[in-house]
Amino acid sequence: MNRDNVSAVAMAIAVIAIIVGFGIYFNSPSLNKASSSSQQQLEKVVSAATTTNGTIKTIKLDKAQFLQIDKSQFQKAPEFAQIAGYINTPSSAPLTLASLKGKVVLVDFWTYSCINCIRTLPHLNDWYQRYADKGFVIVGVHSPEFEFEKNYDNVKAAVQKLGIKFPVILDSNHGTWNAYGNMYWPRDYLVDTQGYIRHDHIGEGDYNTTESAIQSLLAEGAALNGMKDISFNTAKSTTTINRSSLAFVDLTKQITPEIYLGYSFARAPLGNPQNFQPDQTIPYSIPPNTSFNPDIVYLDGLWKNNPDNMELQSNTGHIVLTYNARAVNIVAGGHGQQGIVTEDGATKILNNSLGKDLTQDGKFVLDGQRLYNLALYNNYGSHSIIINVSGKGFQLYTFTFG
């Protein structure tokens, strides 16, 4: 990531902490009052023409009514720009927004190490499979937060691991991100069949509203195409996420916000008195009887201060954090380095809090730069975590929570 992009991302991070770190979302920030009124007009037309029989929702279509909707206040969706690669397209062929005209398109800005983005994926996959035959498509715009997320093979492996079904385009230099004026992960723009942005949603949650907007725009597109009605099966209109799943989050809970490491990205100091020291290798230590402040990372060992991560230079190191959440994850990098996790002062992590990336004895081995889930409880609460690391080169980018 070039220096300009790093600065832009770093500026956005403080806002992201408020938007997604605390589970808050916003609807339609790019839509002005007049365009919102036009969108409400569409929703009224659809609502008045809708009948339900069991799980089948049918909308009677009157082309004349849909033609009355004023679109002059809506923005045209920008074309995808500076795309570095394509995944889940036929033969990895290029994909343009212009080629999708006539379809309803959800443009989803995401990045593969973002837990907030990961938690939206079950809903996106469900919508993609549910509405594809009605003229709906999702394009995942992968705009990297970290340098390692530019790598095509890394993104392709993540797409496969996460089970993403829809096309993904690599916005490695943030050309499309900048074209849309975006500042957030995740962010979803709904584009109608004529290329206008009709719905804009930042962050997680409010999935019913987004799905309703998808249905309304599909109905509008069908009407303008001369169809007399359109039906949707609403039996599973919203994906149900199991509480034991990493994708589950209760947005009403107070959760520790994302914690960034590295001197350029950090929003909060280290608990160690040495704090961050740009490009320096520092011997950090945790004095006995330290009183650990919540939501602050403490380090032990020899660590190099990189712009977007802390990199272990000694053979062993320790990381301590007290947090409030149900799940705790790290974005980390390396190959072969190991970690042993203990929670709440226990000598061994308990099975009821065992993270998805841990073995039964609380160990994990780094296999690349990605998100690792280290603890997953049934309920929310305050906990402490100790990560005992062995292996020079362990890179710690962020802590994220759910």
Tab-separated table of C-alpha atoms in Angstrom:
chain	number	residue	atom	x	y	z
A	1	MET	CA	0.000	0.000	0.000
A	2	ASN	CA	1.532	3.358	-0.974
A	3	ARG	CA	1.940	6.108	1.600
A	4	ASP	CA	-1.124	8.050	0.371
A	5	ASN	CA	-3.339	5.001	0.794
A	6	VAL	CA	-1.883	4.244	4.217
A	7	SER	CA	-2.700	7.775	5.347
A	8	ALA	CA	-6.216	7.596	3.954
A	9	VAL	CA	-6.854	4.266	5.646
A	10	ALA	CA	-5.396	5.458	8.934
A	11	MET	CA	-7.680	8.512	8.894
A	12	ALA	CA	-10.674	6.282	8.293
A	13	ILE	CA	-9.849	3.910	11.127
A	14	ALA	CA	-10.900	6.272	13.912
A	15	VAL	CA	-14.284	6.615	12.257
A	16	ILE	CA	-14.522	2.878	11.645
A	17	ALA	CA	-14.108	2.303	15.379
A	18	ILE	CA	-17.285	4.282	15.944
A	19	ILE	CA	-19.208	2.861	12.999
A	20	VAL	CA	-18.408	-0.846	13.083
A	21	GLY	CA	-16.357	-1.353	16.231
A	22	PHE	CA	-19.415	-0.585	18.318
A	23	GLY	CA	-21.819	-2.304	15.947
A	24	ILE	CA	-23.520	0.866	14.719
A	25	TYR	CA	-24.692	1.239	11.143
A	26	PHE	CA	-25.961	4.069	8.970
A	27	ASN	CA	-28.317	3.977	6.001
A	28	SER	CA	-28.049	6.061	2.832
A	29	PRO	CA	-25.388	8.652	3.791
A	30	SER	CA	-24.816	9.386	0.088
A	31	LEU	CA	-28.518	9.911	-0.635
A	32	ASN	CA	-29.888	13.423	-0.218
A	33	LYS	CA	-33.365	14.341	1.007
A	34	ALA	CA	-34.879	14.442	-2.482
A	35	SER	CA	-33.477	11.062	-3.503
A	36	SER	CA	-34.591	9.519	-0.211
A	37	SER	CA	-38.093	10.778	-0.951
A	38	SER	CA	-37.986	9.118	-4.379
A	39	GLN	CA	-36.845	5.872	-2.782
A	40	GLN	CA	-39.728	6.069	-0.317
A	41	GLN	CA	-42.045	6.537	-3.293
A	42	LEU	CA	-40.751	3.249	-4.726
A	43	GLU	CA	-41.300	1.471	-1.426
A	44	LYS	CA	-44.892	2.766	-1.256
A	45	VAL	CA	-45.622	1.529	-4.777
A	46	VAL	CA	-44.197	-1.901	-3.963
A	47	SER	CA	-45.932	-2.157	-0.585
A	48	ALA	CA	-49.347	-1.280	-2.027
A	49	ALA	CA	-48.982	-3.913	-4.749
A	50	THR	CA	-47.757	-6.744	-2.505
A	51	THR	CA	-49.768	-9.790	-1.463
A	52	THR	CA	-48.549	-12.707	0.599
A	53	ASN	CA	-49.635	-16.333	0.424
A	54	GLY	CA	-47.775	-18.362	3.007
A	55	THR	CA	-44.090	-17.800	2.309
A	56	ILE	CA	-44.666	-16.512	-1.229
A	57	LYS	CA	-44.608	-12.737	-1.630
A	58	THR	CA	-46.068	-11.510	-4.944
A	59	ILE	CA	-45.850	-7.954	-6.258
A	60	LYS	CA	-48.252	-6.875	-9.010
A	61	LEU	CA	-46.411	-4.583	-11.401
A	62	ASP	CA	-47.774	-1.468	-13.087
A	63	LYS	CA	-45.080	-0.027	-15.344
A	64	ALA	CA	-46.701	3.409	-15.394
A	65	GLN	CA	-46.383	3.761	-11.613
A	66	PHE	CA	-42.696	2.889	-11.647
A	67	LEU	CA	-42.045	5.321	-14.507
A	68	GLN	CA	-43.314	8.139	-12.275
A	69	ILE	CA	-40.438	7.694	-9.810
A	70	ASP	CA	-38.044	10.644	-10.162
A	71	LYS	CA	-34.452	9.409	-10.466
A	72	SER	CA	-32.866	12.770	-11.228
A	73	GLN	CA	-31.584	13.109	-7.652
A	74	PHE	CA	-29.800	9.754	-7.587
A	75	GLN	CA	-26.091	9.421	-8.309
A	76	LYS	CA	-24.879	7.193	-11.096
A	77	ALA	CA	-22.680	4.397	-9.765
A	78	PRO	CA	-19.042	4.851	-10.861
A	79	GLU	CA	-17.423	2.191	-13.016
A	80	PHE	CA	-15.005	-0.201	-11.312
A	81	ALA	CA	-11.523	1.355	-11.587
A	82	GLN	CA	-7.927	0.066	-11.501
A	83	ILE	CA	-8.917	-3.531	-10.825
A	84	ALA	CA	-5.914	-5.827	-10.257
A	85	GLY	CA	-7.625	-9.213	-10.573
A	86	TYR	CA	-10.871	-11.172	-10.672
A	87	ILE	CA	-12.133	-14.145	-8.632
A	88	ASN	CA	-15.340	-16.151	-9.179
A	89	THR	CA	-15.767	-14.800	-12.708
A	90	PRO	CA	-15.742	-17.154	-15.741
A	91	SER	CA	-12.062	-17.994	-16.406
A	92	SER	CA	-11.179	-15.063	-14.090
A	93	ALA	CA	-12.295	-12.738	-16.900
A	94	PRO	CA	-12.669	-8.983	-16.284
A	95	LEU	CA	-15.996	-7.747	-14.953
A	96	THR	CA	-17.342	-4.230	-15.457
A	97	LEU	CA	-20.343	-2.501	-13.958
A	98	ALA	CA	-21.451	-1.537	-17.470
A	99	SER	CA	-21.701	-5.223	-18.384
A	100	LEU	CA	-24.208	-5.677	-15.532
A	101	LYS	CA	-26.650	-3.009	-16.737
A	102	GLY	CA	-30.178	-4.374	-16.541
A	103	LYS	CA	-29.427	-6.164	-13.263
A	104	VAL	CA	-29.712	-5.017	-9.662
A	105	VAL	CA	-26.138	-4.937	-8.345
A	106	LEU	CA	-24.967	-4.912	-4.734
A	107	VAL	CA	-21.459	-3.415	-4.652
A	108	ASP	CA	-19.898	-4.672	-1.417
A	109	PHE	CA	-16.670	-3.070	-0.176
A	110	TRP	CA	-14.830	-5.508	2.076
A	111	THR	CA	-11.416	-6.879	3.004
A	112	TYR	CA	-10.658	-10.418	4.095
A	113	SER	CA	-9.119	-9.758	7.521
A	114	CYS	CA	-12.057	-7.558	8.630
A	115	ILE	CA	-14.260	-9.417	11.136
A	116	ASN	CA	-17.132	-6.991	10.508
A	117	CYS	CA	-16.988	-7.888	6.809
A	118	ILE	CA	-16.743	-11.608	7.559
A	119	ARG	CA	-19.888	-11.457	9.687
A	120	THR	CA	-21.907	-10.065	6.748
A	121	LEU	CA	-20.942	-12.896	4.374
A	122	PRO	CA	-23.657	-15.438	5.329
A	123	HIS	CA	-26.284	-12.816	4.483
A	124	LEU	CA	-24.600	-11.835	1.210
A	125	ASN	CA	-24.260	-15.452	0.093
A	126	ASP	CA	-27.909	-16.088	0.970
A	127	TRP	CA	-29.108	-13.094	-1.050
A	128	TYR	CA	-26.893	-13.980	-3.995
A	129	GLN	CA	-28.288	-17.504	-4.199
A	130	ARG	CA	-31.880	-16.436	-3.440
A	131	TYR	CA	-32.235	-13.639	-5.991
A	132	ALA	CA	-29.755	-14.496	-8.767
A	133	ASP	CA	-32.516	-15.862	-11.006
A	134	LYS	CA	-34.457	-12.595	-10.560
A	135	GLY	CA	-31.658	-10.479	-12.046
A	136	PHE	CA	-29.582	-9.795	-8.913
A	137	VAL	CA	-25.800	-9.951	-8.612
A	138	ILE	CA	-23.259	-9.097	-5.922
A	139	VAL	CA	-19.770	-7.828	-6.696
A	140	GLY	CA	-17.358	-7.941	-3.774
A	141	VAL	CA	-14.867	-5.086	-4.120
A	142	HIS	CA	-11.843	-6.234	-2.128
A	143	SER	CA	-10.157	-3.003	-1.000
A	144	PRO	CA	-7.202	-3.934	1.242
A	145	GLU	CA	-6.620	-2.512	4.692
A	146	PHE	CA	-3.130	-4.003	4.940
A	147	GLU	CA	-0.336	-4.494	2.413
A	148	PHE	CA	-0.565	-8.307	2.533
A	149	GLU	CA	-4.220	-8.124	1.453
A	150	LYS	CA	-3.111	-6.952	-2.003
A	151	ASN	CA	-1.746	-10.397	-2.830
A	152	TYR	CA	-4.011	-12.211	-5.317
A	153	ASP	CA	-3.272	-15.687	-3.921
A	154	ASN	CA	-4.025	-14.512	-0.370
A	155	VAL	CA	-7.381	-13.086	-1.436
A	156	LYS	CA	-8.269	-16.146	-3.524
A	157	ALA	CA	-7.489	-18.466	-0.597
A	158	ALA	CA	-9.633	-16.305	1.705
A	159	VAL	CA	-12.544	-16.306	-0.762
A	160	GLN	CA	-12.428	-20.103	-0.862
A	161	LYS	CA	-12.036	-20.481	2.920
A	162	LEU	CA	-14.915	-18.081	3.611
A	163	GLY	CA	-17.179	-19.808	1.080
A	164	ILE	CA	-17.891	-16.688	-0.981
A	165	LYS	CA	-20.045	-17.556	-4.003
A	166	PHE	CA	-20.265	-14.212	-5.800
A	167	PRO	CA	-17.676	-12.435	-8.006
A	168	VAL	CA	-14.837	-10.624	-6.238
A	169	ILE	CA	-12.695	-7.929	-7.841
A	170	LEU	CA	-9.340	-6.819	-6.420
A	171	ASP	CA	-9.256	-3.088	-5.771
A	172	SER	CA	-5.641	-3.291	-4.611
A	173	ASN	CA	-4.776	0.365	-5.214
A	174	HIS	CA	-8.144	1.702	-4.004
A	175	GLY	CA	-9.127	3.025	-7.427
A	176	THR	CA	-12.755	1.926	-7.018
A	177	TRP	CA	-12.750	2.810	-3.306
A	178	ASN	CA	-11.756	6.383	-4.235
A	179	ALA	CA	-14.184	6.548	-7.179
A	180	TYR	CA	-17.054	5.846	-4.765
A	181	GLY	CA	-15.646	8.168	-2.098
A	182	ASN	CA	-15.751	5.289	0.369
A	183	MET	CA	-14.154	5.300	3.833
A	184	TYR	CA	-15.606	2.198	5.501
A	185	TRP	CA	-15.421	-1.594	5.718
A	186	PRO	CA	-17.977	-3.014	5.092
A	187	ARG	CA	-20.105	-0.756	2.910
A	188	ASP	CA	-22.883	-1.812	0.534
A	189	TYR	CA	-24.241	0.188	-2.391
A	190	LEU	CA	-27.358	-1.054	-4.187
A	191	VAL	CA	-27.387	-0.087	-7.865
A	192	ASP	CA	-30.615	-0.310	-9.872
A	193	THR	CA	-31.063	-1.703	-13.386
A	194	GLN	CA	-30.329	1.720	-14.894
A	195	GLY	CA	-27.103	2.251	-12.948
A	196	TYR	CA	-28.303	4.578	-10.160
A	197	ILE	CA	-27.246	4.168	-6.513
A	198	ARG	CA	-30.533	3.617	-4.678
A	199	HIS	CA	-29.442	2.327	-1.255
A	200	ASP	CA	-26.258	2.888	0.752
A	201	HIS	CA	-25.464	1.058	3.983
A	202	ILE	CA	-22.388	1.309	6.215
A	203	GLY	CA	-21.393	-1.426	8.653
A	204	GLU	CA	-23.154	-4.544	9.863
A	205	GLY	CA	-26.786	-5.149	10.708
A	206	ASP	CA	-30.217	-4.015	9.480
A	207	TYR	CA	-30.239	-6.896	6.994
A	208	ASN	CA	-34.031	-6.883	6.649
A	209	THR	CA	-33.949	-3.307	5.341
A	210	THR	CA	-31.284	-4.121	2.769
A	211	GLU	CA	-33.141	-7.246	1.639
A	212	SER	CA	-36.368	-5.270	1.298
A	213	ALA	CA	-34.522	-2.733	-0.866
A	214	ILE	CA	-33.214	-5.570	-3.055
A	215	GLN	CA	-36.752	-6.870	-3.576
A	216	SER	CA	-38.114	-3.387	-4.356
A	217	LEU	CA	-35.428	-2.714	-6.962
A	218	LEU	CA	-35.941	-6.134	-8.548
A	219	ALA	CA	-39.671	-5.364	-8.750
A	220	GLU	CA	-38.956	-1.995	-10.346
A	221	GLY	CA	-36.589	-3.567	-12.874
A	222	ALA	CA	-39.130	-6.246	-13.756
A	223	ALA	CA	-41.879	-3.639	-14.219
A	224	LEU	CA	-39.725	-1.476	-16.480
A	225	ASN	CA	-38.980	-4.619	-18.471
A	226	GLY	CA	-42.702	-5.169	-19.069
A	227	MET	CA	-43.370	-7.936	-16.537
A	228	LYS	CA	-46.779	-8.017	-14.832
A	229	ASP	CA	-45.705	-9.517	-11.510
A	230	ILE	CA	-42.728	-10.883	-9.585
A	231	SER	CA	-42.657	-13.341	-6.667
A	232	PHE	CA	-40.173	-14.023	-3.875
A	233	ASN	CA	-39.968	-16.958	-1.488
A	234	THR	CA	-39.587	-15.415	1.966
A	235	ALA	CA	-39.264	-18.685	3.902
A	236	LYS	CA	-35.712	-17.728	4.833
A	237	SER	CA	-35.744	-14.027	4.179
A	238	THR	CA	-32.976	-13.453	6.720
A	239	THR	CA	-30.142	-15.858	7.451
A	240	THR	CA	-30.211	-17.224	11.002
A	241	ILE	CA	-26.740	-17.237	12.550
A	242	ASN	CA	-26.089	-19.823	15.255
A	243	ARG	CA	-24.892	-18.249	18.521
A	244	SER	CA	-21.884	-20.584	18.525
A	245	SER	CA	-20.791	-19.244	15.143
A	246	LEU	CA	-18.011	-16.705	14.700
A	247	ALA	CA	-20.457	-14.824	12.438
A	248	PHE	CA	-22.823	-14.157	15.373
A	249	VAL	CA	-22.681	-10.766	17.079
A	250	ASP	CA	-25.150	-8.951	19.321
A	251	LEU	CA	-24.935	-5.320	18.227
A	252	THR	CA	-26.702	-4.177	21.404
A	253	LYS	CA	-23.784	-5.284	23.602
A	254	GLN	CA	-20.880	-3.106	24.669
A	255	ILE	CA	-17.880	-4.676	22.960
A	256	THR	CA	-14.216	-3.689	23.060
A	257	PRO	CA	-13.483	-1.755	19.844
A	258	GLU	CA	-10.905	-2.969	17.351
A	259	ILE	CA	-7.324	-2.443	18.563
A	260	TYR	CA	-4.656	-1.623	15.970
A	261	LEU	CA	-0.942	-2.236	16.456
A	262	GLY	CA	1.915	-0.444	14.705
A	263	TYR	CA	2.880	3.183	15.038
A	264	SER	CA	0.918	4.457	12.002
A	265	PHE	CA	-2.338	2.601	12.643
A	266	ALA	CA	-2.604	2.600	16.435
A	267	ARG	CA	-5.461	4.566	18.011
A	268	ALA	CA	-4.437	3.870	21.599
A	269	PRO	CA	-1.078	3.531	23.373
A	270	LEU	CA	0.481	0.299	24.513
A	271	GLY	CA	0.256	-0.504	28.192
A	272	ASN	CA	4.064	-0.565	28.335
A	273	PRO	CA	5.738	2.748	29.262
A	274	GLN	CA	7.933	2.569	26.131
A	275	ASN	CA	4.787	2.764	23.958
A	276	PHE	CA	5.235	2.741	20.154
A	277	GLN	CA	8.592	3.916	18.778
A	278	PRO	CA	8.630	4.154	14.955
A	279	ASP	CA	10.904	1.650	13.236
A	280	GLN	CA	12.676	0.819	16.489
A	281	THR	CA	13.221	-2.607	18.059
A	282	ILE	CA	12.311	-2.311	21.727
A	283	PRO	CA	12.759	-4.764	24.649
A	284	TYR	CA	9.300	-4.599	26.216
A	285	SER	CA	8.618	-6.061	29.649
A	286	ILE	CA	5.653	-6.382	31.984
A	287	PRO	CA	6.617	-5.676	35.612
A	288	PRO	CA	5.323	-8.040	38.314
A	289	ASN	CA	2.003	-7.073	39.901
A	290	THR	CA	1.039	-4.913	36.921
A	291	SER	CA	-2.560	-3.693	37.075
A	292	PHE	CA	-3.816	-4.246	33.528
A	293	ASN	CA	-6.058	-1.544	32.103
A	294	PRO	CA	-8.937	-2.831	29.957
A	295	ASP	CA	-8.724	-2.599	26.162
A	296	ILE	CA	-4.969	-1.912	26.262
A	297	VAL	CA	-2.329	-4.285	24.843
A	298	TYR	CA	0.750	-5.142	26.924
A	299	LEU	CA	3.837	-6.735	25.332
A	300	ASP	CA	6.762	-8.728	26.677
A	301	GLY	CA	9.818	-9.567	24.565
A	302	LEU	CA	11.825	-7.887	21.824
A	303	TRP	CA	9.430	-6.313	19.308
A	304	LYS	CA	10.060	-4.247	16.168
A	305	ASN	CA	7.691	-1.305	15.677
A	306	ASN	CA	6.427	-1.471	12.077
A	307	PRO	CA	3.899	1.003	10.600
A	308	ASP	CA	0.965	-1.453	10.705
A	309	ASN	CA	2.128	-4.233	13.037
A	310	MET	CA	4.406	-5.267	15.871
A	311	GLU	CA	6.928	-7.961	14.861
A	312	LEU	CA	8.584	-10.280	17.371
A	313	GLN	CA	12.405	-10.229	17.143
A	314	SER	CA	13.161	-12.491	20.094
A	315	ASN	CA	12.505	-16.230	20.098
A	316	THR	CA	9.654	-15.854	22.560
A	317	GLY	CA	7.231	-13.118	23.520
A	318	HIS	CA	4.005	-12.526	25.406
A	319	ILE	CA	0.859	-10.499	24.715
A	320	VAL	CA	-1.667	-9.605	27.434
A	321	LEU	CA	-5.084	-7.981	27.015
A	322	THR	CA	-8.236	-7.524	29.097
A	323	TYR	CA	-11.358	-7.108	26.935
A	324	ASN	CA	-15.154	-7.240	26.932
A	325	ALA	CA	-16.688	-9.471	24.241
A	326	ARG	CA	-17.861	-12.965	23.368
A	327	ALA	CA	-15.169	-13.592	20.756
A	328	VAL	CA	-11.605	-12.363	20.357
A	329	ASN	CA	-9.553	-12.560	17.169
A	330	ILE	CA	-6.171	-11.379	16.006
A	331	VAL	CA	-4.990	-10.449	12.549
A	332	ALA	CA	-1.496	-11.900	12.489
A	333	GLY	CA	1.178	-12.899	10.019
A	334	GLY	CA	3.978	-15.431	9.810
A	335	HIS	CA	4.682	-19.029	8.868
A	336	GLY	CA	5.288	-21.713	11.472
A	337	GLN	CA	5.382	-19.482	14.533
A	338	GLN	CA	3.284	-20.842	17.393
A	339	GLY	CA	1.105	-19.381	20.090
A	340	ILE	CA	-0.388	-20.816	23.262
A	341	VAL	CA	-3.500	-19.059	24.557
A	342	THR	CA	-4.743	-18.940	28.130
A	343	GLU	CA	-7.859	-17.111	29.315
A	344	ASP	CA	-8.731	-15.530	32.673
A	345	GLY	CA	-5.591	-16.744	34.417
A	346	ALA	CA	-6.263	-20.428	33.750
A	347	THR	CA	-3.337	-22.726	33.019
A	348	LYS	CA	-5.310	-24.198	30.128
A	349	ILE	CA	-8.034	-22.664	27.987
A	350	LEU	CA	-11.439	-24.233	28.585
A	351	ASN	CA	-13.365	-26.061	25.872
A	352	ASN	CA	-16.329	-23.694	26.221
A	353	SER	CA	-14.141	-20.776	25.138
A	354	LEU	CA	-11.906	-22.538	22.625
A	355	GLY	CA	-11.382	-20.422	19.513
A	356	LYS	CA	-11.883	-21.848	16.026
A	357	ASP	CA	-8.148	-21.678	15.256
A	358	LEU	CA	-6.975	-23.367	18.466
A	359	THR	CA	-6.197	-27.007	19.098
A	360	GLN	CA	-7.688	-28.694	22.155
A	361	ASP	CA	-4.647	-27.670	24.211
A	362	GLY	CA	-4.978	-24.004	23.270
A	363	LYS	CA	-2.279	-23.844	20.594
A	364	PHE	CA	-2.265	-22.276	17.133
A	365	VAL	CA	0.300	-22.195	14.337
A	366	LEU	CA	0.574	-19.310	11.891
A	367	ASP	CA	-0.003	-20.330	8.271
A	368	GLY	CA	-0.030	-16.875	6.703
A	369	GLN	CA	-1.410	-13.397	7.162
A	370	ARG	CA	-5.068	-13.649	8.128
A	371	LEU	CA	-7.593	-13.465	10.964
A	372	TYR	CA	-7.225	-16.079	13.742
A	373	ASN	CA	-10.068	-16.722	16.200
A	374	LEU	CA	-8.563	-17.343	19.651
A	375	ALA	CA	-11.573	-17.371	21.992
A	376	LEU	CA	-15.288	-17.919	21.472
A	377	TYR	CA	-17.609	-17.891	24.489
A	378	ASN	CA	-21.327	-18.608	24.649
A	379	ASN	CA	-22.046	-15.294	26.365
A	380	TYR	CA	-20.642	-11.785	26.561
A	381	GLY	CA	-18.393	-10.786	29.438
A	382	SER	CA	-15.085	-9.358	30.597
A	383	HIS	CA	-12.061	-11.618	30.085
A	384	SER	CA	-8.280	-11.530	29.982
A	385	ILE	CA	-6.158	-13.282	27.382
A	386	ILE	CA	-2.463	-14.171	27.404
A	387	ILE	CA	-0.771	-15.238	24.168
A	388	ASN	CA	2.598	-16.915	24.669
A	389	VAL	CA	4.403	-16.707	21.330
A	390	SER	CA	7.387	-18.733	20.142
A	391	GLY	CA	9.129	-17.974	16.877
A	392	LYS	CA	10.850	-14.842	15.609
A	393	GLY	CA	8.860	-13.022	12.929
A	394	PHE	CA	5.388	-13.279	14.510
A	395	GLN	CA	3.499	-10.169	13.315
A	396	LEU	CA	0.531	-8.781	15.264
A	397	TYR	CA	-1.674	-6.339	13.323
A	398	THR	CA	-4.959	-6.048	15.215
A	399	PHE	CA	-7.249	-7.446	17.867
A	400	THR	CA	-10.911	-7.641	16.827
A	401	PHE	CA	-13.957	-8.668	18.837
A	402	GLY	CA	-17.490	-9.988	18.501
